[in-house]
Coordinates of N, CA and C and ligand atoms in Angstrom, one line a residue:
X270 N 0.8 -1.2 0.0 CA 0.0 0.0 0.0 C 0.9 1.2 0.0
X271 N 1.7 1.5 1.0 CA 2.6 2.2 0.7 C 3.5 2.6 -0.2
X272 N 3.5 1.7 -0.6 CA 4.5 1.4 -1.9 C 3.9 2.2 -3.5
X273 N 2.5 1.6 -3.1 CA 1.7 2.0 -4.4 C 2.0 3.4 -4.3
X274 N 0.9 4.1 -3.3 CA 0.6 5.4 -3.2 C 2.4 6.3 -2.8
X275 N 3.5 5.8 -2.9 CA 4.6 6.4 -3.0 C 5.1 6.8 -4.5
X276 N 4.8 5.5 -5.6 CA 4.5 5.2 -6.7 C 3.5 6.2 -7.5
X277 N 2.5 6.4 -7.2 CA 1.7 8.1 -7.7 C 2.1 8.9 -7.2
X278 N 3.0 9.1 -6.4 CA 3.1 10.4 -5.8 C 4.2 11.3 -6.6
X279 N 5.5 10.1 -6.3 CA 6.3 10.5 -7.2 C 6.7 10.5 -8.7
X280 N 7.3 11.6 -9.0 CA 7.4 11.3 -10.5 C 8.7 9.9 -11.1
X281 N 8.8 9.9 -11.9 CA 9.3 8.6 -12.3 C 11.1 9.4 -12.4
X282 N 11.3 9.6 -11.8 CA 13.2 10.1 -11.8 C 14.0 9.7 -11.0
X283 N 15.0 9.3 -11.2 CA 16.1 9.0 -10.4 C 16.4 10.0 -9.2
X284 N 16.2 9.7 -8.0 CA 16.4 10.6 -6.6 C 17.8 11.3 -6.6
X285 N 18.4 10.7 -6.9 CA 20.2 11.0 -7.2 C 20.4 12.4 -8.6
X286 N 20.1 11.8 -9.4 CA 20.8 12.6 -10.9 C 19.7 13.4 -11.7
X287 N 17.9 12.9 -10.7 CA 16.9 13.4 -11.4 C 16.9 13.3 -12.5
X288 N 17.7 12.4 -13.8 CA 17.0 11.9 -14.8 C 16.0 10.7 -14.7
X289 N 15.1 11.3 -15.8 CA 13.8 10.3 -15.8 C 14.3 8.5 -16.2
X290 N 13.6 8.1 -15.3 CA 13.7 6.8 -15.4 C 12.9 5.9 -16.5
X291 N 13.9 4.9 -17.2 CA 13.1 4.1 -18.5 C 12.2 3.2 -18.0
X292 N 11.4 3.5 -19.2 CA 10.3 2.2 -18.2 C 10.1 1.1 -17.7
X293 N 11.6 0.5 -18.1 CA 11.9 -1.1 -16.9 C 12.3 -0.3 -16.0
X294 N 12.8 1.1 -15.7 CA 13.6 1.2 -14.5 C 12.0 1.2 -13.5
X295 N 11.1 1.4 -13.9 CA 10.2 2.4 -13.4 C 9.6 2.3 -11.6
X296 N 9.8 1.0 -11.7 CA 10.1 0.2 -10.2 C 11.2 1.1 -9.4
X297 N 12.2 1.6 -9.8 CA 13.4 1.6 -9.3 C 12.8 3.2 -8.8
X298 N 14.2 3.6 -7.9 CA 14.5 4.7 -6.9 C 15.5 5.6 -7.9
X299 N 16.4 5.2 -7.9 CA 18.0 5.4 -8.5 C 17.5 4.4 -10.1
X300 N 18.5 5.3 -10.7 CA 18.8 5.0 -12.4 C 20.1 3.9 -12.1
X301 N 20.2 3.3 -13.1 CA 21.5 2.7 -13.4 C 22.6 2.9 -13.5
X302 N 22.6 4.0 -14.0 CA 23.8 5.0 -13.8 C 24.4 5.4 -12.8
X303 N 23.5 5.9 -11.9 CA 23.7 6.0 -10.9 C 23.7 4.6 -9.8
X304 N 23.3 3.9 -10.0 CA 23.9 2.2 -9.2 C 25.3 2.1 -9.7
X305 N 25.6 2.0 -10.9 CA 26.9 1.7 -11.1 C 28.2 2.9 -11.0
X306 N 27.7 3.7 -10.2 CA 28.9 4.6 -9.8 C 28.9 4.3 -8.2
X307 N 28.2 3.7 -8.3 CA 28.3 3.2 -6.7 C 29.3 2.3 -6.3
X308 N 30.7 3.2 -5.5 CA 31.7 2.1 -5.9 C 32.2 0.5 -4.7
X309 N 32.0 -0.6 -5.4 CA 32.1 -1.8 -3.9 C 33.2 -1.5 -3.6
X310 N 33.2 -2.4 -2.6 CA 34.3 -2.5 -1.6 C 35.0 -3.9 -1.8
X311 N 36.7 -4.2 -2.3 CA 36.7 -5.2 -2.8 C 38.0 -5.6 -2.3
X312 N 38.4 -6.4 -2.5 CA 39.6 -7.2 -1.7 C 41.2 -6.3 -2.2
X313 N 42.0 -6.6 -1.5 CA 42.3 -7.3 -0.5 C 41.7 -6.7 1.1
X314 N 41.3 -7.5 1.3 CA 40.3 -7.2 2.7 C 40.6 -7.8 3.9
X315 N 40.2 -8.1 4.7 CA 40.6 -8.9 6.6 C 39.3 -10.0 6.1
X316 N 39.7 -11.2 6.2 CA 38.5 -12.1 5.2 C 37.5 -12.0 6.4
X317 N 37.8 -11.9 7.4 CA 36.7 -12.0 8.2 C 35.4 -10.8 8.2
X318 N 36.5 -9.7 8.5 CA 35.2 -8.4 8.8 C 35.2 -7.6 7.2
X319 N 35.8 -8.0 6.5 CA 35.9 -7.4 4.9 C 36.4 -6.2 5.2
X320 N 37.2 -5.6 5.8 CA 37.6 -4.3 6.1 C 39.3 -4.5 5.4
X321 N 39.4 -3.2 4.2 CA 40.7 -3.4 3.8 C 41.6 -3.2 4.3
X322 N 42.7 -3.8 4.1 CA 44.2 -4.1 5.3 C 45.2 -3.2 5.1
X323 N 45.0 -2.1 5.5 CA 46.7 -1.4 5.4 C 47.6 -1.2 6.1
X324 N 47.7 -2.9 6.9 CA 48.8 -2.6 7.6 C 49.0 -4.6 7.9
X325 N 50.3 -4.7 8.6 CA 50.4 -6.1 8.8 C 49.7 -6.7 10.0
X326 N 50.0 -8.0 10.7 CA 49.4 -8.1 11.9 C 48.1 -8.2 12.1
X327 N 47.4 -9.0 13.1 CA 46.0 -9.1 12.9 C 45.1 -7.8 13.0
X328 N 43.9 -7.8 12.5 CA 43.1 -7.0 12.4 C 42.2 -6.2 13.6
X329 N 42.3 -5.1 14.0 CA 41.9 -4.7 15.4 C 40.1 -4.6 14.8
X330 N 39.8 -4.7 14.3 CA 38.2 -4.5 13.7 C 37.8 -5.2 14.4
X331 N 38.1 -6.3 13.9 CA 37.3 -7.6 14.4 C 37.7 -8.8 15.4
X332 N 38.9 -8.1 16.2 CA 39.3 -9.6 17.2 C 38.5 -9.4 18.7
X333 N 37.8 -8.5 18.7 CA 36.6 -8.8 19.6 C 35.2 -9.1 19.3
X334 N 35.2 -10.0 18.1 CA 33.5 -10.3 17.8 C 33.6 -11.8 18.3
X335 N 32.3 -11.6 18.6 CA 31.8 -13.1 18.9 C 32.5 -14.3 18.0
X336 N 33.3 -15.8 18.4 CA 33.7 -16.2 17.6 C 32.7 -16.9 16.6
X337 N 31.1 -17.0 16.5 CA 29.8 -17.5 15.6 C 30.1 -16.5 14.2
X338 N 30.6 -15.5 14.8 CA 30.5 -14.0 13.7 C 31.6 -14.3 12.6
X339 N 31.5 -14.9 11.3 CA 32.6 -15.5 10.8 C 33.4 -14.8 9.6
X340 N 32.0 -14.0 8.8 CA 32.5 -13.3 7.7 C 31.1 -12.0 7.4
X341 N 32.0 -11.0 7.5 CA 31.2 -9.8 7.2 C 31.0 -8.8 5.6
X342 N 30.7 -8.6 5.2 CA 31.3 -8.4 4.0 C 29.9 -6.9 3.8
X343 N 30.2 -5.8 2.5 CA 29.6 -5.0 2.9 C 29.6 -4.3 1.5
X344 N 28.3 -3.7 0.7 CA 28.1 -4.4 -0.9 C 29.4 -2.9 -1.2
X345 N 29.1 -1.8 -0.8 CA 29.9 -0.3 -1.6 C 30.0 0.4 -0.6
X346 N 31.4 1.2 -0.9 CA 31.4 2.6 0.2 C 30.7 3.5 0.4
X347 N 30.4 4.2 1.2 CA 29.5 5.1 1.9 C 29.8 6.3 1.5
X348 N 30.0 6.5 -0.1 CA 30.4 7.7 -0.7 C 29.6 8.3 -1.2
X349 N 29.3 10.0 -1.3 CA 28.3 10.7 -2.4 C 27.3 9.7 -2.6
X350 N 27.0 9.4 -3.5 CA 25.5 8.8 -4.3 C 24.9 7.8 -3.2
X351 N 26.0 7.0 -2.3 CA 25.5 6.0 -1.8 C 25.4 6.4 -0.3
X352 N 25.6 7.3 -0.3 CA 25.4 8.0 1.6 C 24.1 8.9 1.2
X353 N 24.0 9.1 -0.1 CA 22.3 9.7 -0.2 C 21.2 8.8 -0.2
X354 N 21.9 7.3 -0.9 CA 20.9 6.4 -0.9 C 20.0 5.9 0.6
X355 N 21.6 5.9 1.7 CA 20.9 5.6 2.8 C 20.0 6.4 3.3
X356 N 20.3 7.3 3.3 CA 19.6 9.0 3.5 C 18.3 8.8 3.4
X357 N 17.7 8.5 2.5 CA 16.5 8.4 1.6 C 16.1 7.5 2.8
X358 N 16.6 6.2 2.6 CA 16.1 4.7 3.0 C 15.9 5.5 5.0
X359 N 16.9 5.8 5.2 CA 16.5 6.1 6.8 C 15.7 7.0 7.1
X360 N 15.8 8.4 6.5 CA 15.1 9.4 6.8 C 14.7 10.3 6.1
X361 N 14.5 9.8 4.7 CA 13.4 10.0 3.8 C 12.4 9.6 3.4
X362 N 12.2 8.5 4.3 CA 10.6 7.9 4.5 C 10.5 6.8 3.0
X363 N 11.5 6.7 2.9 CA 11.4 5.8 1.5 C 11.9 4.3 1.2
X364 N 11.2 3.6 2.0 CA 11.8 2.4 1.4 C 11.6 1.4 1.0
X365 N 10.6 2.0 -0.3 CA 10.8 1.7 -1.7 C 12.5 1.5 -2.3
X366 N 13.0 2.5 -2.0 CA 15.1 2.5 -2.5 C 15.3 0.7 -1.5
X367 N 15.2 0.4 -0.6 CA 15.8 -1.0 -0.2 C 15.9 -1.9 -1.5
X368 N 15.2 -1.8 -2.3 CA 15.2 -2.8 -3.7 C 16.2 -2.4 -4.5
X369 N 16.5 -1.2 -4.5 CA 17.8 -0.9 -5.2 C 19.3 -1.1 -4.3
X370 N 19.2 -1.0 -3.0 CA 20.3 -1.6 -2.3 C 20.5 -2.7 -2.1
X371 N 19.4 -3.4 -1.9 CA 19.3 -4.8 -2.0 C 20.0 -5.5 -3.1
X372 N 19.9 -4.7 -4.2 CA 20.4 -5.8 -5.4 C 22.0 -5.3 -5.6
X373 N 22.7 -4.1 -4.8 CA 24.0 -3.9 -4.6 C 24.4 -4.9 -3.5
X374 N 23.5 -5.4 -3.0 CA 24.3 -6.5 -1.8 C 23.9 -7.6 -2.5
X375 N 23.5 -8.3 -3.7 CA 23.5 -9.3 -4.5 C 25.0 -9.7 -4.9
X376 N 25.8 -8.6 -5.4 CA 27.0 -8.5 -5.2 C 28.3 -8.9 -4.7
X377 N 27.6 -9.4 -3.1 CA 28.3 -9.9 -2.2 C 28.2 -11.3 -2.4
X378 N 29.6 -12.1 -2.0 CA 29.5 -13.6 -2.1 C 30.0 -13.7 -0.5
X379 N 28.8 -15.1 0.2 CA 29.1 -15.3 1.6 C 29.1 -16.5 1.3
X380 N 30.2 -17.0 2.0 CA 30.6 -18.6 2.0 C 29.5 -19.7 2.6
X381 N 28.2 -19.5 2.5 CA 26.9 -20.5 3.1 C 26.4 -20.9 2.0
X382 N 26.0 -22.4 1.5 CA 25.3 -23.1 0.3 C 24.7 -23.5 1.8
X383 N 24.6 -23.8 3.3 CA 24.1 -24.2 4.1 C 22.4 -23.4 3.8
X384 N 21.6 -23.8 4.5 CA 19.9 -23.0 4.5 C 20.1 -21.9 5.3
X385 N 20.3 -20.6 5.6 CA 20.2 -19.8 6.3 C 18.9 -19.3 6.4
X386 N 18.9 -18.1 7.2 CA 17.8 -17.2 7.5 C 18.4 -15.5 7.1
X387 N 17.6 -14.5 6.9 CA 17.8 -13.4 7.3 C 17.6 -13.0 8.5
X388 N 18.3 -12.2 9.3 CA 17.9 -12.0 10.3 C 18.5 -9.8 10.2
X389 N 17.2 -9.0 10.2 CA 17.2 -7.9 10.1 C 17.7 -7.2 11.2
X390 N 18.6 -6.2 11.5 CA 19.1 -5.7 12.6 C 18.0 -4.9 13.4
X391 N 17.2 -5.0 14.7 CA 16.0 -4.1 14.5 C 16.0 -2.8 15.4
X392 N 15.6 -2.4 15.1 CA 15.4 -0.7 15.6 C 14.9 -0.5 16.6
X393 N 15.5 0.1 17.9 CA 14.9 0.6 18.9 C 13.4 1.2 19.2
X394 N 12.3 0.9 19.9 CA 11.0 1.2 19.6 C 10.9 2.6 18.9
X395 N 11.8 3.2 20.0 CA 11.2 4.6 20.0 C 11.4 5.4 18.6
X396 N 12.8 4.4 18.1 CA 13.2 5.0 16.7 C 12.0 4.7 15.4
X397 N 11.3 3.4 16.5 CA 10.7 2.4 14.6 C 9.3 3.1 14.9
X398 N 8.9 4.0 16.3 CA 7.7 4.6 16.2 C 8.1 5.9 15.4
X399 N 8.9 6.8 15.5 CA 9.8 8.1 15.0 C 9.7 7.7 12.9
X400 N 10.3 6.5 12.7 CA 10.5 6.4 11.1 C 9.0 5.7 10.8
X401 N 8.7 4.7 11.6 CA 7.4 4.5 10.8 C 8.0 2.9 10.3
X402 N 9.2 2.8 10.2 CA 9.6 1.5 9.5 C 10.7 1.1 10.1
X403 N 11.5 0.1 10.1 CA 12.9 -0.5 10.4 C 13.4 -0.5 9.0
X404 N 14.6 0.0 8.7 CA 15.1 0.3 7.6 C 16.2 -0.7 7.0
X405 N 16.7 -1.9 8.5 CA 17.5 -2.7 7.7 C 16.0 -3.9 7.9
X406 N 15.1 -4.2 7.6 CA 13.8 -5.0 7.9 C 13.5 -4.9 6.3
X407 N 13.4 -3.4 5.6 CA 13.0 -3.3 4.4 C 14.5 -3.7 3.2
X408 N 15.4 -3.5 4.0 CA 16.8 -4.2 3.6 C 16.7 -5.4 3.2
X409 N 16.3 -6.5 4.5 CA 16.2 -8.1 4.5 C 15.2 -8.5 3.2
X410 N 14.0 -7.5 3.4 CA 12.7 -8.1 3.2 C 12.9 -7.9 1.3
X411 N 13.6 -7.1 0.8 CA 14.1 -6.5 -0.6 C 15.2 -7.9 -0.5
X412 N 15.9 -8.1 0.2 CA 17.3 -9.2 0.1 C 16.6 -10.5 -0.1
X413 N 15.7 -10.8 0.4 CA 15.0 -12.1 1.0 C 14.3 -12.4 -0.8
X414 N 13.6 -11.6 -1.0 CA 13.4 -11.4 -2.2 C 14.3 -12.3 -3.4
X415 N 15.5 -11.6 -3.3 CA 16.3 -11.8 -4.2 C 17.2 -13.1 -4.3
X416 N 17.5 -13.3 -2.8 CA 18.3 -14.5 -2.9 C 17.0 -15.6 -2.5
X417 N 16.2 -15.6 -2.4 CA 15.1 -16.3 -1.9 C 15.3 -17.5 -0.8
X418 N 15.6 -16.2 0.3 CA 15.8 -17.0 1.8 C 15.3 -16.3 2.8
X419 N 14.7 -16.6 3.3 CA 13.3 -16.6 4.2 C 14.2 -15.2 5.0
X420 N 13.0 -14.7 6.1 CA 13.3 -13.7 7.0 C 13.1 -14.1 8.5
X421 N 14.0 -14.3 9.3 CA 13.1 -14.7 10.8 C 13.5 -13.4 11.6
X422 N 12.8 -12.8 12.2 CA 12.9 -11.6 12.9 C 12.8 -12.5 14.8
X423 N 14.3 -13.0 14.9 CA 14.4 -13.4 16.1 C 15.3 -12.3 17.4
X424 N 15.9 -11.2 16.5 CA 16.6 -9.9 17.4 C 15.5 -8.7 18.1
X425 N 15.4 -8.6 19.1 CA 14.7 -7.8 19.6 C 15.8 -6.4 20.9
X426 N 15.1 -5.8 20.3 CA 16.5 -5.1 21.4 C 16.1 -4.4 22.6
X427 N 17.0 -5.6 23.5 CA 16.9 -5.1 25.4 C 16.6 -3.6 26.0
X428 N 17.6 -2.6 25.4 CA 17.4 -1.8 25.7 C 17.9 -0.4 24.7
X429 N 17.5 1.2 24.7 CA 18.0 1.7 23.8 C 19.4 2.3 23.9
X430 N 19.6 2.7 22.5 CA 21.4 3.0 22.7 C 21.0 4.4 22.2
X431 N 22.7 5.1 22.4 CA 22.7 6.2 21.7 C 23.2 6.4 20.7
X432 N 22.6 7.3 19.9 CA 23.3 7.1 18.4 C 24.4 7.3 18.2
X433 N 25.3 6.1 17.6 CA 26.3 5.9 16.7 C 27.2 7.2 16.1
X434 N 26.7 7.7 15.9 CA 27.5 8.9 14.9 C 28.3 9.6 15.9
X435 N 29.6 9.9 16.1 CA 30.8 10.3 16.4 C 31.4 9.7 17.3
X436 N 31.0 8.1 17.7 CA 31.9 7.5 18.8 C 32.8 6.8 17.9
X437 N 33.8 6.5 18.9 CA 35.2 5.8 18.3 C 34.8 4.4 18.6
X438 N 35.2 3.7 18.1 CA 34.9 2.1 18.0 C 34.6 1.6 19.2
X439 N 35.3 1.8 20.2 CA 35.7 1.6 21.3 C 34.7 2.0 22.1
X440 N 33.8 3.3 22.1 CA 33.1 3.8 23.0 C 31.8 3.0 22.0
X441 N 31.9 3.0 20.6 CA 30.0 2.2 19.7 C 30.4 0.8 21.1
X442 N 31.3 -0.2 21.0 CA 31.2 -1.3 21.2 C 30.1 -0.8 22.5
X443 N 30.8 -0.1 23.7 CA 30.3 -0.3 25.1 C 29.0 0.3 24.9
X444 N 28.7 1.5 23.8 CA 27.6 1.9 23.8 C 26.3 0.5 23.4
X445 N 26.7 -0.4 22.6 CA 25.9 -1.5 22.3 C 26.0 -2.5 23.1
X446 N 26.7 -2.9 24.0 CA 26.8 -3.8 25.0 C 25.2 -4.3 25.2
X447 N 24.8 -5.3 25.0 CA 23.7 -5.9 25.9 C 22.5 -4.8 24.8
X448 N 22.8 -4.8 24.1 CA 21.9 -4.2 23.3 C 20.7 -5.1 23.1
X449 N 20.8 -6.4 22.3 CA 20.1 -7.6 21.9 C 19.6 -8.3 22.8
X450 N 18.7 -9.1 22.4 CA 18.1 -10.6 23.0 C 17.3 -11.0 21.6
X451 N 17.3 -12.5 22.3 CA 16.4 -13.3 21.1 C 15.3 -13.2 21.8
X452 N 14.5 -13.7 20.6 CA 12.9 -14.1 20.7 C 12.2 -15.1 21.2
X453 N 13.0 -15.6 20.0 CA 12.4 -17.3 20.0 C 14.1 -17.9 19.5
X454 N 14.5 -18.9 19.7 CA 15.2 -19.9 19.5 C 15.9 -19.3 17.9
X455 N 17.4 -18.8 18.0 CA 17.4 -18.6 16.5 C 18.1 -20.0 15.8
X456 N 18.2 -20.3 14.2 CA 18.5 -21.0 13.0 C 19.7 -21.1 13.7
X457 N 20.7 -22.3 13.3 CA 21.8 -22.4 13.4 C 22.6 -22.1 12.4
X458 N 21.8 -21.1 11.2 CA 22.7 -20.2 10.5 C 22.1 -19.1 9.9
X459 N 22.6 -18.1 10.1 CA 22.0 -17.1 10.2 C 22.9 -15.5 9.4
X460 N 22.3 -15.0 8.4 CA 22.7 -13.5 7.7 C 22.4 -12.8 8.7
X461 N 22.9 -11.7 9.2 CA 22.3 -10.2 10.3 C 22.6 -9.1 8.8
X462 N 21.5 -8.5 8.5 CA 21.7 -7.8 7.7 C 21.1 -6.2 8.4
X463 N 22.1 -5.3 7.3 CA 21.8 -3.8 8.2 C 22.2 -3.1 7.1
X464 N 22.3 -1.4 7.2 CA 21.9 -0.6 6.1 C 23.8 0.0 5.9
X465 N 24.0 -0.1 7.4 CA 25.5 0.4 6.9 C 26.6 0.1 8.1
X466 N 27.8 -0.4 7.6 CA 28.8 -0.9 8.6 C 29.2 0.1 8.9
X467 N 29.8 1.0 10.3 CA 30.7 1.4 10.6 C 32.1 0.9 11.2
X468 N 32.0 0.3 12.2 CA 33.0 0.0 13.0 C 32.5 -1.9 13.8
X469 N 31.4 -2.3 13.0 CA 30.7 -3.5 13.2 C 30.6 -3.9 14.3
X470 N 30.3 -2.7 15.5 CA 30.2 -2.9 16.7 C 28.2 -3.7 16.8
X471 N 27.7 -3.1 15.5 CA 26.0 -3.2 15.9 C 26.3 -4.5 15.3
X472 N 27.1 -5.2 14.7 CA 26.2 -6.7 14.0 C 27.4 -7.4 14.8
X473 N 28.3 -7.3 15.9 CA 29.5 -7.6 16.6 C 28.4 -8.2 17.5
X474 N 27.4 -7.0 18.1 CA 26.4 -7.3 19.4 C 25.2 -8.0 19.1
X475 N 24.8 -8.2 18.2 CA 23.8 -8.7 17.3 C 24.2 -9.8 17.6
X476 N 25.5 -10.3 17.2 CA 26.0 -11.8 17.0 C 26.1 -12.4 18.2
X477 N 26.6 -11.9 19.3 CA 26.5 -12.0 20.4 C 25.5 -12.5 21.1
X478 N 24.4 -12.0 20.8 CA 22.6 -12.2 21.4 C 22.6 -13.6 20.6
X479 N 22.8 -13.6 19.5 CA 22.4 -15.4 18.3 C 23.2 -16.2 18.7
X480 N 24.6 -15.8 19.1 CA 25.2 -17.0 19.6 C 24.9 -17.9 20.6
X481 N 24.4 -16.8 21.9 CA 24.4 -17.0 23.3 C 23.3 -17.9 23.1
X482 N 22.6 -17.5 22.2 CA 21.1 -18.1 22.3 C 21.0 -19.7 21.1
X483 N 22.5 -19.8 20.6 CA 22.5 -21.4 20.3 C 22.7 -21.3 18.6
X484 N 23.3 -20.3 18.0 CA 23.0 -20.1 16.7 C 25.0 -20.5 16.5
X485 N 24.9 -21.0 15.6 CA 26.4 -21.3 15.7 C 27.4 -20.7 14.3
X486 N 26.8 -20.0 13.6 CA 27.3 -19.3 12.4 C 26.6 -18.6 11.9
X487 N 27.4 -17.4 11.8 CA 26.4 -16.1 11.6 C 27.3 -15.2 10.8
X488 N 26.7 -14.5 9.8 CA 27.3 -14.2 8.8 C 26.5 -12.5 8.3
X489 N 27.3 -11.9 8.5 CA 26.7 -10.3 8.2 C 26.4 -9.8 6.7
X490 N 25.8 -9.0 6.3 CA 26.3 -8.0 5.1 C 24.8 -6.7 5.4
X491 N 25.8 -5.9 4.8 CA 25.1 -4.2 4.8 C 25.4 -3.6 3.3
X492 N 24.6 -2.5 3.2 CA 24.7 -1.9 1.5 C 25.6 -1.1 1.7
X493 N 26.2 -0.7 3.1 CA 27.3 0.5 2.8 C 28.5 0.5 3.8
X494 N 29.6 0.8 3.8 CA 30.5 0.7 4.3 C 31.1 2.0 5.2
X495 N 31.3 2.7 5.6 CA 31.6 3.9 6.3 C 33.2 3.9 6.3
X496 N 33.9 5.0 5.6 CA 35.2 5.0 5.6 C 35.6 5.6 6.7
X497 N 36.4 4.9 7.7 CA 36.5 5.4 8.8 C 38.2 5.9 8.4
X498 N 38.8 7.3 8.4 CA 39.5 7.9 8.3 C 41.1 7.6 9.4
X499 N 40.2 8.0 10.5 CA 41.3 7.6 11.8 C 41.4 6.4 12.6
X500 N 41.0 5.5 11.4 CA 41.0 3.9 12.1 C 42.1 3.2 11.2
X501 N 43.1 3.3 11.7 CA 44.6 2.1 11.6 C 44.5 1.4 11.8
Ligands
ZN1250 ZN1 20.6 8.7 -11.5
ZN1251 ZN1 39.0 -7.9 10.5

């Protein structure tokens, strides 16, 4: 329903470049042109957290994640076109665009031929009464779609955090501490998908709640990557 009446409202153009969209695009958010300037994120990388390596010695990203948390991977960087895309999807009331980020995380190869589940990162009440939607839910639900693997919404979260934006790794982790709990019983293998990696302290804690709770492989991906500048 929403979807439709988003569909008459708006005109048929790309959000990005405002050229009009061709009539296969007409579904879409973003033009093609604009998806393919969207640039991935590609190896050589830390195989575990997909984070590129510029330096020797193990990887400080990820040697405090839950050991279930095995491979994270993350479709394009969080540059221009694709830091508007999130934009949109979080707090432009639009997530109709999930279908266009969704098929940038098509992109991603995760080492499971095993049956997984999606499992959507979910949003603090107060935030999902404030947007109206869970924005990595319309993530999954556009992903789920595509790779045609079910959704189980078994993360529910304990209690609220404070937003992400300007902590150092170190302070996101303790800020998410104990963030999660499960619901019900989760899959013993399991995707946590979300809209954008920073410092993978939120799908670090995520993993943590599916582990404790008996999930034994758990495997991340998000549509965007965040270049963190002063992280060595
Ligand atoms: Zn465009
Ligand atoms: Zn790593």
């Amino acid at each position: 329903m929403t979807s439709a009446v988003e569909q008459l409202l708006l005109p048929a153009e790309c959000l990005l470049c405002h050229a009009l969209l061709a009539e296969r695009d007409a579904g879409r958010v973003v033009c093609p042109v604009c998806r393919h300037r969207w640039r991935a994120v590609r190896p050589p990388w830390c195989e575990r957290c997909g984070q590129p390596e510029p330096h020797f010695g193990p990887c400080r990203l990820c040697a405090e994640w839950p050991a279930a948390l095995t491979v994270v991977r993350s479709a394009v960087w969080l540059t221009d076109g694709a830091r508007e895309a999130v934009h949109a999807l979080k707090y432009g009331g639009l997530p109709r665009i999930a279908d266009d980020l969704a098929a940038a995380i098509t992109g991603v190869t995760l080492p499971t031929d095993e049956a997984s589940v999606l499992v959507p990162i979910p949003l603090a009440p107060k935030r999902l009464r404030e947007r109206g939607y869970n924005q990595s839910e319309a993530l999954a639900r556009a992903l789920s779609r595509l790779w045609r693997i079910p959704i189980v919404d078994v993360l529910v979260r304990s209690r609220e955090t404070a937003t992400q934006t300007a902590l150092t790794p170190e302070t996101r982790l303790a800020n998410v501490a104990g963030a999660f709990r499960t619901s019900t019983r989760p899959p013993p293998t399991a995707v946590l998908v979300d809209d954008v990696f920073t410092t993978g302290a939120t799908l670090a804690e995520a993993a943590r709640a599916l582990e404790q709770a008996g999930a034994r492989t758990i495997f991340g991906v998000t549509f965007g990557r965040a270049v963190i500048p002063d992280f060595t």
